[in-house]
Short mmCIF file of C-alpha atoms in Angstrom, two decimals:
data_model
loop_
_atom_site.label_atom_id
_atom_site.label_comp_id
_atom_site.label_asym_id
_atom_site.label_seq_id
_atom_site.Cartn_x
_atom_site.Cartn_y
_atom_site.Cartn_z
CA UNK A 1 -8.32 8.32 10.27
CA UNK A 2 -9.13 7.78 13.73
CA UNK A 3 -11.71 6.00 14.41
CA UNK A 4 -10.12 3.41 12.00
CA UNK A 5 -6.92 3.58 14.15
CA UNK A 6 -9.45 2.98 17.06
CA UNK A 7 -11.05 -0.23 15.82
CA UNK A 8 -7.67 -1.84 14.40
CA UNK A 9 -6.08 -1.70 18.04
CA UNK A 10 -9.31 -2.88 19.22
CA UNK A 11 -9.69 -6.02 16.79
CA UNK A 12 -6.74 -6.28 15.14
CA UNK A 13 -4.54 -9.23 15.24
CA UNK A 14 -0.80 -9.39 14.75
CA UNK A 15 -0.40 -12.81 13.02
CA UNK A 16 3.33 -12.16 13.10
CA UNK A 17 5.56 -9.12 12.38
CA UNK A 18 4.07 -8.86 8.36
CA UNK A 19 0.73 -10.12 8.90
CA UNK A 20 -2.32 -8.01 10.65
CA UNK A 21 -5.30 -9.58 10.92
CA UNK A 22 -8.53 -7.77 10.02
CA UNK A 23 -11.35 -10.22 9.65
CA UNK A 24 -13.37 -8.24 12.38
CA UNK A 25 -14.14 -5.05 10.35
CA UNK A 26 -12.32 -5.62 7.11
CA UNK A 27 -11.84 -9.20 5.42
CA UNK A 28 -14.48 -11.86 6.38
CA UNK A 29 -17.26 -9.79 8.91
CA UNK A 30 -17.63 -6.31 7.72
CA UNK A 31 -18.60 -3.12 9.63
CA UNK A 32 -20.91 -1.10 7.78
CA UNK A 33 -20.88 1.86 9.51
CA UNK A 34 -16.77 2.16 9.12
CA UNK A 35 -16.54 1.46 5.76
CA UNK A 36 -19.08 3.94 5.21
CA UNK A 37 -16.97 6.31 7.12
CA UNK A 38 -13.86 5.35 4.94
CA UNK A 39 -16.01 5.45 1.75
CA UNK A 40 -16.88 9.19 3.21
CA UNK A 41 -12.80 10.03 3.39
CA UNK A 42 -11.80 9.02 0.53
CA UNK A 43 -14.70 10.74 -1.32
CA UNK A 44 -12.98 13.83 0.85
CA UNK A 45 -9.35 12.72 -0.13
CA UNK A 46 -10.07 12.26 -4.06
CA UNK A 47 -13.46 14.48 -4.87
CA UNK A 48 -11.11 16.85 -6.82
CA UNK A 49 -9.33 14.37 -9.17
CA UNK A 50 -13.06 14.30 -10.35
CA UNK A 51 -12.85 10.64 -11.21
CA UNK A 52 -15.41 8.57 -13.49
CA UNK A 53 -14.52 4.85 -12.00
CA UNK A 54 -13.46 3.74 -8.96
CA UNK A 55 -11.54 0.09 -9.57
CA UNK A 56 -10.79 -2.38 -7.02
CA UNK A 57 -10.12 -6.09 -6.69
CA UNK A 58 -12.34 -8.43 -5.22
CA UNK A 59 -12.92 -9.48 -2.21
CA UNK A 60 -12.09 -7.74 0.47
CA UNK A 61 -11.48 -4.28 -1.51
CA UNK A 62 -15.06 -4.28 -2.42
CA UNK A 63 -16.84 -2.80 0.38
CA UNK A 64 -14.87 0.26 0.79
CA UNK A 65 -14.54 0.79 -3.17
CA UNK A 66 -19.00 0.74 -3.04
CA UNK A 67 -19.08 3.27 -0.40
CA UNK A 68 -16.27 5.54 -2.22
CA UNK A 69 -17.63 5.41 -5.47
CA UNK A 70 -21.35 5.88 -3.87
CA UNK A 71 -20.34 9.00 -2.19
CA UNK A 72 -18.36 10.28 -5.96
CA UNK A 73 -21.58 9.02 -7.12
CA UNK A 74 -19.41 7.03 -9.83
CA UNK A 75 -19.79 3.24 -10.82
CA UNK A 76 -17.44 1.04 -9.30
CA UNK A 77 -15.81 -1.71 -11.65
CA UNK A 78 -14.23 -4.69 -9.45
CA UNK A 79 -11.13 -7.04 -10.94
CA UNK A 80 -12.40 -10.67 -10.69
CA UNK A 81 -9.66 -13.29 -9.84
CA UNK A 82 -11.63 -16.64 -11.70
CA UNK A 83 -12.87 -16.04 -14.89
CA UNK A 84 -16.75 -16.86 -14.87
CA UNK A 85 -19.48 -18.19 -17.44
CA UNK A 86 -20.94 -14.89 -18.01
CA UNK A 87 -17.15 -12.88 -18.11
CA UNK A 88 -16.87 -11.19 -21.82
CA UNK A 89 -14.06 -12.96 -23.31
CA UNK A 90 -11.99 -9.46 -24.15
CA UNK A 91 -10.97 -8.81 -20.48
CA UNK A 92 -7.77 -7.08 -19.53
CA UNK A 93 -5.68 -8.93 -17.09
CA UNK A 94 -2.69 -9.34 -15.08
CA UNK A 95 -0.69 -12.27 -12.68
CA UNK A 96 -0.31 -10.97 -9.36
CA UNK A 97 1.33 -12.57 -6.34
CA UNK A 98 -0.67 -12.51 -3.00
CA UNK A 99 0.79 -11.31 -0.29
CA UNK A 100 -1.14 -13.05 2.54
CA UNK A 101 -2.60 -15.91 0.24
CA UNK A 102 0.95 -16.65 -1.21
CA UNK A 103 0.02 -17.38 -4.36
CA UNK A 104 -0.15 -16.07 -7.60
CA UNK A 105 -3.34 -15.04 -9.25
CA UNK A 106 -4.73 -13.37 -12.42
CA UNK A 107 -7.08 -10.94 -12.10
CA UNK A 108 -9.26 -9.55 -15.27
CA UNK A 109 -11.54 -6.85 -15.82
CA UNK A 110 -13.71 -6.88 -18.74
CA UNK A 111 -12.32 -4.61 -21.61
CA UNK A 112 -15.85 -2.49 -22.02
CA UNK A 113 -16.18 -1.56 -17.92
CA UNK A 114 -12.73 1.03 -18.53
CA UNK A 115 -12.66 3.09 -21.13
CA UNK A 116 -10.40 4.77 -23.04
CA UNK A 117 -9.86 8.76 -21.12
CA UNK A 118 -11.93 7.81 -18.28
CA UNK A 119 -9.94 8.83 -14.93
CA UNK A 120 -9.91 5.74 -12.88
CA UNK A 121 -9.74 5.85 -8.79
CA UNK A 122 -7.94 2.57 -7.39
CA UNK A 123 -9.46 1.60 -3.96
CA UNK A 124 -7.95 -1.25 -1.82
CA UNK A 125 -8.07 -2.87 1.56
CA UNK A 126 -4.48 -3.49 2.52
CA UNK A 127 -1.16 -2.55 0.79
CA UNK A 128 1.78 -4.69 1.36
CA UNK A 129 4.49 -5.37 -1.46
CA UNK A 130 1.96 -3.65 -3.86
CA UNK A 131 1.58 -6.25 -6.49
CA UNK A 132 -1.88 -5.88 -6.67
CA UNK A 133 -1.93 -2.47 -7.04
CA UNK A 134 0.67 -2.50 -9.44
CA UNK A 135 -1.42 -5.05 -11.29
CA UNK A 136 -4.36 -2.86 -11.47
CA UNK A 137 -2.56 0.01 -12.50
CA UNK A 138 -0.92 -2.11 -15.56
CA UNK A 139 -4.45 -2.91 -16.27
CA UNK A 140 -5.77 0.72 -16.02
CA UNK A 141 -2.65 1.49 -18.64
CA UNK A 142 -3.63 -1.30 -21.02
CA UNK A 143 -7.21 0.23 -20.90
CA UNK A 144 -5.28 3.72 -21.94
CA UNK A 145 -7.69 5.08 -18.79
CA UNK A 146 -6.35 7.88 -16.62
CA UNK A 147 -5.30 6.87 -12.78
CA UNK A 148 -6.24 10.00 -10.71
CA UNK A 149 -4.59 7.95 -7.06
CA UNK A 150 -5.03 4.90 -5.16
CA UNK A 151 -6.70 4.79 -2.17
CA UNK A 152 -5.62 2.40 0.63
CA UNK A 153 -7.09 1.43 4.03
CA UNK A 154 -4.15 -0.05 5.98
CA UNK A 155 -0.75 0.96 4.91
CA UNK A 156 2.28 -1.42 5.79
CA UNK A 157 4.71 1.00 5.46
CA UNK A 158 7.40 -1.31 6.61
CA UNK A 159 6.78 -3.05 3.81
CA UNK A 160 7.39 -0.73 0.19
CA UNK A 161 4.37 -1.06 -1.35
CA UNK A 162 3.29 2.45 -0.94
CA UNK A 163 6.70 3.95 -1.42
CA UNK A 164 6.89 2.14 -4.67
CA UNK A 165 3.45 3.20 -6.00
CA UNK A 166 4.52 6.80 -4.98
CA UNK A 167 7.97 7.10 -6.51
CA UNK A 168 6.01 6.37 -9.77
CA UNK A 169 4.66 9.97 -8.98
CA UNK A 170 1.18 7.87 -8.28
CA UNK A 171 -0.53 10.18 -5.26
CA UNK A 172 -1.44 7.45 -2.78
CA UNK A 173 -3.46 8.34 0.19
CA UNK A 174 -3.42 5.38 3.10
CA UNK A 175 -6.18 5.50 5.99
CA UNK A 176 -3.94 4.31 8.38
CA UNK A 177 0.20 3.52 8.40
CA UNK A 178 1.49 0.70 10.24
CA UNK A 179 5.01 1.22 10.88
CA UNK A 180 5.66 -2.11 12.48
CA UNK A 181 3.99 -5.12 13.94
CA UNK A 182 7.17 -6.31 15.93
CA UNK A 183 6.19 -8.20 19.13
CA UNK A 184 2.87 -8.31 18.44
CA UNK A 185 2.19 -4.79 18.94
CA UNK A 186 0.55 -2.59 16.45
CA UNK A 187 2.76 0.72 15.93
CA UNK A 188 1.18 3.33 13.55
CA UNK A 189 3.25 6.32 11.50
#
């Protein structure tokens, strides 16, 4: 995607060679009208796997995951990472390391927001090592749901994330590939 391209050179920063920092348009400040314009794409990319959820994890993946599932005109279900006062007590859940927090965390959806059969469309901000969307896959399998693909804004693809999502014969489609962040520069696929 282009435009998306566009804006990462323009307010990206390379924290080091694994790290790209995206609070600009992405992780802390938000830019509506590109993540309506991803939301758009990947309503393009995944229209015909005719899903009836779109899953994410919260935070970041959240704003891209509304727009998608508004365009499917689907709900969108989000995987909390601290249980809360008002969380049903049947959740599914997973531990996941962070990648860029480097911790690990649990994160839990409620076992009546995915049901049984429904096809499930995994949205996400960044992929790295994939542990988080290997988490929400696990928890899309305990939920005996269907996953239809993942979609994923920024692509490390020097990092095997993606490649290991894929050799599971998952279809993951990536907004943008980063093939290396070496010297500070920001090299796309």
């Amino acid at each position: 995607m282009e435009l998306l391209k566009q804006r990462i050179l323009e307010v990206g920063v390379v924290a080091s060679d694994q790290v790209l920092k995206l609070d600009a348009i992405l992780n802390h400040q938000v830019d509506p009208v590109l993540i309506m314009e991803m939301g758009k794409e990947f309503a393009r990319l995944f229209r015909e796997t005719k899903p009836d959820k779109v899953l994410t994890v919260e935070s970041s993946g959240i704003p891209i995951a509304y727009t998608t599932a508004l365009q499917l005109g689907v709900p969108m279900v989000f995987a909390r990472r601290k249980k809360t006062l008002t969380m049903d007590q049947d959740t599914y859940s997973e531990r996941v390391p962070s990648f860029t927090k480097g911790i690990v965390t649990d994160i839990m959806v409620s076992s009546h927001l995915l049901g049984k059969g429904e096809r499930i469309l995994l949205i996400d901000d960044f992929i790295a090592n994939g542990d988080a969307a290997r988490g929400l896959i696990r928890i899309v399998e305990k939920a005996e749901a269907e996953l239809v693909g993942v979609g994923i804004v920024v692509e490390k693809s020097f990092q095997n994330g993606g490649k290991s999502i894929r050799e599971r014969g998952i279809r993951v489609e990536s907004l943008a590939r980063i093939a290396s962040l070496a010297n500070g520069k920001i090299i796309f696929d």
